mmCIF file of C-alpha atoms in Angstrom:
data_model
loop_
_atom_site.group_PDB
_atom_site.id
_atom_site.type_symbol
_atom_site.label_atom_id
_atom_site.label_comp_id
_atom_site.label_asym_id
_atom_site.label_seq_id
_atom_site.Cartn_x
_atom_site.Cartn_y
_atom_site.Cartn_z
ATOM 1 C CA UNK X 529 -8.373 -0.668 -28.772
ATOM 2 C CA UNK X 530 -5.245 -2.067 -27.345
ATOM 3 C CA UNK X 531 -3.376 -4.710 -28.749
ATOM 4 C CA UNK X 532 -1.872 -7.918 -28.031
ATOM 5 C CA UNK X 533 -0.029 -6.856 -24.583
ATOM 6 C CA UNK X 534 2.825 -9.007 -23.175
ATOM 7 C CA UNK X 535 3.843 -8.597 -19.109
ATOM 8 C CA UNK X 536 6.783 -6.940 -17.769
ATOM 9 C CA UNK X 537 7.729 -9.743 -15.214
ATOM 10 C CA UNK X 538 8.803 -13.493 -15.681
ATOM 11 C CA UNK X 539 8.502 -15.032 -19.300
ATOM 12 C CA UNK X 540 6.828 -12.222 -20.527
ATOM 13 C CA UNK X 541 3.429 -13.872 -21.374
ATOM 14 C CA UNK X 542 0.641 -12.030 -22.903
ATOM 15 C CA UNK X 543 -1.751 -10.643 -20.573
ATOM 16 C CA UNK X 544 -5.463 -11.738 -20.386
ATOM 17 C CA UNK X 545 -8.387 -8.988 -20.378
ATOM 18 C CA UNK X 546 -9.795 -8.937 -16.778
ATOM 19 C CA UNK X 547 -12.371 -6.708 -15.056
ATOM 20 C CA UNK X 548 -11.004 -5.604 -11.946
ATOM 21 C CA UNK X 549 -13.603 -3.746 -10.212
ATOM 22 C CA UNK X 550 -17.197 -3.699 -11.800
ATOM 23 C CA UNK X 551 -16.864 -1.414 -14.806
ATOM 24 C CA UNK X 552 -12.595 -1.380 -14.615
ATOM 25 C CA UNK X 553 -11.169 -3.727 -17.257
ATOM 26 C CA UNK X 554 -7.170 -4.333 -16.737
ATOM 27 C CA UNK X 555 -4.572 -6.800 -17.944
ATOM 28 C CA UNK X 556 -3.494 -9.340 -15.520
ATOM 29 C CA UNK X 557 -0.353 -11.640 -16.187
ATOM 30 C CA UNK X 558 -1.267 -15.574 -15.586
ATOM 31 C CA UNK X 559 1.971 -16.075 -14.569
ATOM 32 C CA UNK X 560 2.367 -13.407 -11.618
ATOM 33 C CA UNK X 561 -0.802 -11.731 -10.819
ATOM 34 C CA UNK X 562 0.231 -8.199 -12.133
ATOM 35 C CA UNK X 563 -2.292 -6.209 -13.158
ATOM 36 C CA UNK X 564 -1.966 -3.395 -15.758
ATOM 37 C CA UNK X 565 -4.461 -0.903 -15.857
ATOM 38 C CA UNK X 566 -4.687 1.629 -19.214
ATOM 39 C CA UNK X 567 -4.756 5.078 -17.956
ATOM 40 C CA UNK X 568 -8.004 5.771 -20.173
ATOM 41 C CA UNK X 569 -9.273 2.568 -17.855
ATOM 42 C CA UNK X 570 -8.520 4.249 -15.024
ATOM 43 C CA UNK X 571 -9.524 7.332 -15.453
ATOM 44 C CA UNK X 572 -13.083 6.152 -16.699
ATOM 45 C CA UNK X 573 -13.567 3.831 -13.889
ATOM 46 C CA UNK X 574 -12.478 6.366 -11.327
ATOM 47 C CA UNK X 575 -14.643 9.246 -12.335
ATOM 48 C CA UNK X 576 -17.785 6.712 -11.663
ATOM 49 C CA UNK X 577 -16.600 6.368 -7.854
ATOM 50 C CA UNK X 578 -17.699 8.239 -4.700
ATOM 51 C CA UNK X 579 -15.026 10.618 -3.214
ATOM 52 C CA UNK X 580 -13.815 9.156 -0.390
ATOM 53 C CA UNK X 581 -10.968 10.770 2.308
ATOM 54 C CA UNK X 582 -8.424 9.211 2.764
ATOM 55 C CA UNK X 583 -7.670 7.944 6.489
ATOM 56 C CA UNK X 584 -4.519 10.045 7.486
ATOM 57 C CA UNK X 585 -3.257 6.555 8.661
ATOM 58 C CA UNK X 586 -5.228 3.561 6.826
ATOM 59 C CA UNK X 587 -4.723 0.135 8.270
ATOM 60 C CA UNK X 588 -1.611 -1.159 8.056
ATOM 61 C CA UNK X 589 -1.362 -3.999 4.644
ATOM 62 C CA UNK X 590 -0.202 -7.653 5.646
ATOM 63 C CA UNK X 591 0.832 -8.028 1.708
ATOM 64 C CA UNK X 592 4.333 -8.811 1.607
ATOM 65 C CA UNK X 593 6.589 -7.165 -1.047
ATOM 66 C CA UNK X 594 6.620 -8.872 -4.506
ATOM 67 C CA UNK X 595 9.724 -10.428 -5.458
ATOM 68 C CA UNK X 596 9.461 -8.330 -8.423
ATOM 69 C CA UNK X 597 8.930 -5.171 -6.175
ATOM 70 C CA UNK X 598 12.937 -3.758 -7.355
ATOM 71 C CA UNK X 599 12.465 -4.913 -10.855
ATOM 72 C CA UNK X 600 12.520 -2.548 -13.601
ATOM 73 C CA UNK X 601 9.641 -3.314 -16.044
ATOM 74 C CA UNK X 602 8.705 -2.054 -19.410
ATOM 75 C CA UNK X 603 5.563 -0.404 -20.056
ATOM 76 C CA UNK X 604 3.324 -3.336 -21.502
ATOM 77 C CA UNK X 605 1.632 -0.261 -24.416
ATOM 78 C CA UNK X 606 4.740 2.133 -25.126
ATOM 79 C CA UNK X 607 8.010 -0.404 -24.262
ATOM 80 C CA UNK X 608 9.531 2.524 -22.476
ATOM 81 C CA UNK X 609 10.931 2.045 -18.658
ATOM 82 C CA UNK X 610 7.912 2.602 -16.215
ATOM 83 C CA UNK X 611 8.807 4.788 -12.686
ATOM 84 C CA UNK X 612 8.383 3.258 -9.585
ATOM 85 C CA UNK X 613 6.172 5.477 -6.388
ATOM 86 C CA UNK X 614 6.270 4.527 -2.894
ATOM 87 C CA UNK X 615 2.757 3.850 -1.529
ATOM 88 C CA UNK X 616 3.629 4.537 1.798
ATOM 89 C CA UNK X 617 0.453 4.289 4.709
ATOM 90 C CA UNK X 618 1.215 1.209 5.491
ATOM 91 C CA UNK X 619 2.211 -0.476 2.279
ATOM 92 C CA UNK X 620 6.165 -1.464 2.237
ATOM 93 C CA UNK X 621 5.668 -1.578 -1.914
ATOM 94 C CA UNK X 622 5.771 0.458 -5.238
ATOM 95 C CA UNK X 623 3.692 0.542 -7.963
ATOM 96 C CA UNK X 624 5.006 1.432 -11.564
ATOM 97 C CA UNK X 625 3.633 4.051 -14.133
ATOM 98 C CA UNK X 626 4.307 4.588 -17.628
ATOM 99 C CA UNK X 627 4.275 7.730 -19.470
ATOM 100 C CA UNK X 628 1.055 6.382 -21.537
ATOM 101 C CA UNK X 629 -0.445 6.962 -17.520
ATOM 102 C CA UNK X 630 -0.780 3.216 -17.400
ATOM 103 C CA UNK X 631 -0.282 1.691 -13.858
ATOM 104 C CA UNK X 632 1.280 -1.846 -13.256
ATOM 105 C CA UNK X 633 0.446 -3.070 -9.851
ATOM 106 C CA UNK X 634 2.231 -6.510 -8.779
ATOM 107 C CA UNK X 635 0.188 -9.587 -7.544
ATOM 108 C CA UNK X 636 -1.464 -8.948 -4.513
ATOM 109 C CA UNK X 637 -1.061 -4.788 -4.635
ATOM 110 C CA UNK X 638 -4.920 -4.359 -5.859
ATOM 111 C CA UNK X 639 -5.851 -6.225 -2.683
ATOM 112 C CA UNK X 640 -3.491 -4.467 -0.482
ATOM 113 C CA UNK X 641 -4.441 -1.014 -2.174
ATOM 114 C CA UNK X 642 -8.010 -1.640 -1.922
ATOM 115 C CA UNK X 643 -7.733 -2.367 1.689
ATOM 116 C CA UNK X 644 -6.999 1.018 2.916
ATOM 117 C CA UNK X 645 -9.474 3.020 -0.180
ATOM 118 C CA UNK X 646 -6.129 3.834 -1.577
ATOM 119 C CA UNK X 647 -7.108 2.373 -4.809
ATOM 120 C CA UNK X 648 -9.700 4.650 -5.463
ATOM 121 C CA UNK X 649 -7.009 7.749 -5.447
ATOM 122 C CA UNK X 650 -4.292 5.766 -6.924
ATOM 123 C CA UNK X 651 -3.336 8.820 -8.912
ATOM 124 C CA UNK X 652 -2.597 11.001 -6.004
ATOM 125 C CA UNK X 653 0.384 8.138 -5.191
ATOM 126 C CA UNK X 654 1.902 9.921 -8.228
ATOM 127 C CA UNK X 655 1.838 13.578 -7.151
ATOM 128 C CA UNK X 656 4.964 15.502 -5.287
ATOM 129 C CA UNK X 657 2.924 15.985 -1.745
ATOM 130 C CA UNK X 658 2.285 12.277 -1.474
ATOM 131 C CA UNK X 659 5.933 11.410 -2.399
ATOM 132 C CA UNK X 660 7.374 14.217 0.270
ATOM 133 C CA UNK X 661 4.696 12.680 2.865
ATOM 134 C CA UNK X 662 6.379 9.119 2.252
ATOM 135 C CA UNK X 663 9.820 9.851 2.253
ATOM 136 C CA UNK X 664 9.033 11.985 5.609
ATOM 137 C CA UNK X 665 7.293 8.348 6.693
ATOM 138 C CA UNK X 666 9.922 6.627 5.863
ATOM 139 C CA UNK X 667 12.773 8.993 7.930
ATOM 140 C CA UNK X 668 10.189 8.882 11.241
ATOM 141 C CA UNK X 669 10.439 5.402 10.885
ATOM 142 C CA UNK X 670 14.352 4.764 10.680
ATOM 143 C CA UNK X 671 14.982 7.295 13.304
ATOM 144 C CA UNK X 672 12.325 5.497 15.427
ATOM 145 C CA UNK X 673 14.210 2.254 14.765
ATOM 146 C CA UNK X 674 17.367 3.883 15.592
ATOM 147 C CA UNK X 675 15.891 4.985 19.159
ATOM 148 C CA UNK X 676 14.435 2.273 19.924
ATOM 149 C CA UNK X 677 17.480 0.328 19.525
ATOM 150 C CA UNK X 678 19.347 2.813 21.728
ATOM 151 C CA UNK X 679 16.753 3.663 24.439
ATOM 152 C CA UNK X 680 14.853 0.764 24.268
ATOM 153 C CA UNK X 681 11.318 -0.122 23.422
ATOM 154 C CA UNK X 682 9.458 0.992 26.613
ATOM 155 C CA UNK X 683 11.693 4.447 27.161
ATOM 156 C CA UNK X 684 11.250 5.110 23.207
ATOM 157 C CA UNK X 685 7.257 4.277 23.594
ATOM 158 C CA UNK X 686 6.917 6.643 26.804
ATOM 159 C CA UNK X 687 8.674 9.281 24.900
ATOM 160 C CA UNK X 688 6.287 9.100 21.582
ATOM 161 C CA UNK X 689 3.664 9.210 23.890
ATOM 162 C CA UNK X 690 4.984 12.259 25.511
ATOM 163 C CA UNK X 691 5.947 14.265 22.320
ATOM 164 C CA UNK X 692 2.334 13.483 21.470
ATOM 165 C CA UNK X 693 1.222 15.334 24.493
ATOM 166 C CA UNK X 694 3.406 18.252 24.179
ATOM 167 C CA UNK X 695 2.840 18.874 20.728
ATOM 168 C CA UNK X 696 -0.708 20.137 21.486
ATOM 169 C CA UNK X 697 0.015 21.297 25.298
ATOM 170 C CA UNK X 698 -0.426 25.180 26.282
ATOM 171 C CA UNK X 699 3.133 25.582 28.141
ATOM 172 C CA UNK X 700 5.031 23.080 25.953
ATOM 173 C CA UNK X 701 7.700 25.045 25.856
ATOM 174 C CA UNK X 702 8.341 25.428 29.580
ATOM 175 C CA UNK X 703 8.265 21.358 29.493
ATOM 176 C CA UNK X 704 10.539 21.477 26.757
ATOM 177 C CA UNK X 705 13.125 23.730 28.887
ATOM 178 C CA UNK X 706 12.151 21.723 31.694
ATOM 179 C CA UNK X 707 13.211 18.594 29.793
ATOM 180 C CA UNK X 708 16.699 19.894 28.583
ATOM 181 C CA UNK X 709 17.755 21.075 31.949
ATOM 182 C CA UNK X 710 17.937 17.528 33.214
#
């Protein structure tokens, strides 16, 4: 049984029992619309739910970052610092963890999670491979900002749709020698 539980963000209020999902009780703070969710919570709720893949590329989330998206927050159970994890896929914002396993998610990041199926494999936002695949998102994306900048956006969108072609074309690398003998 978990005690009285105060949030991480604004005037630390406690936070009120809530069922999340149908069978997945959580904490939400009445003053932001955080959510904490107890690992054992989690992990209970989870193991009820159908496997589902993962889109390589789910839809895109129109949830803008919390304000409290760079704050550090205590873990509402153990007090100690939580760590943030990209989401990535989409999602421009990070949800915490404890070392209890807990998981705070800010206002809105349920929704925004739940959106693309992520929140059903919330746990694999935690692992090394998902990390490596966001900070490799988030590289492709500055040096596409830096291109487009430079080359523009229709040169920049020809040449994505070009690489895209070559990457699975038989004699790519004849185009690619082609390409740098200009």
């Amino acid at each position: 049984m978990i005690g009285l539980m105060q949030s991480p963000l604004g005037s630390h209020k406690g936070l009120e029992r809530v069922e999340l999902e149908r069978g997945l009780i959580a904490y939400r703070c009445p003053e932001t619309g955080g959510h904490w969710i107890p690992a054992e919570n989690y992990w209970r709720w989870q193991s009820t739910q159908p496997v589902v893949e993962l889109a390589d590329d789910p839809p895109p989330s129109e949830v803008p970052v919390s304000e409290f998206d760079e704050v550090v927050k205590l873990c509402p159970e153990s007090g100690t610092v939580m760590m943030r994890y990209r989401v990535g896929h989409g999602r421009y914002f990070r949800v915490d963890r404890s070392r209890t396993g807990g998981i705070w998610l800010d206002g809105g990041e349920w929704e925004a999670l739940k959106a693309g199926n992520l929140h059903l494999a919330i746990h694999r936002i935690f692992t090394s491979p998902w990390q490596k695949a966001v900070r490799h998102q988030v590289l492709d994306e500055t040096l596409q900002t830096q291109l487009r900048e430079r080359l523009g956006e229709d040169l920049l969108t020809r040449l994505l749709a070009l690489r895209k072609e070559l990457a699975v074309h038989p004699h790519r690398e004849a185009a690619l020698a082609f390409l740098h003998g200009g």
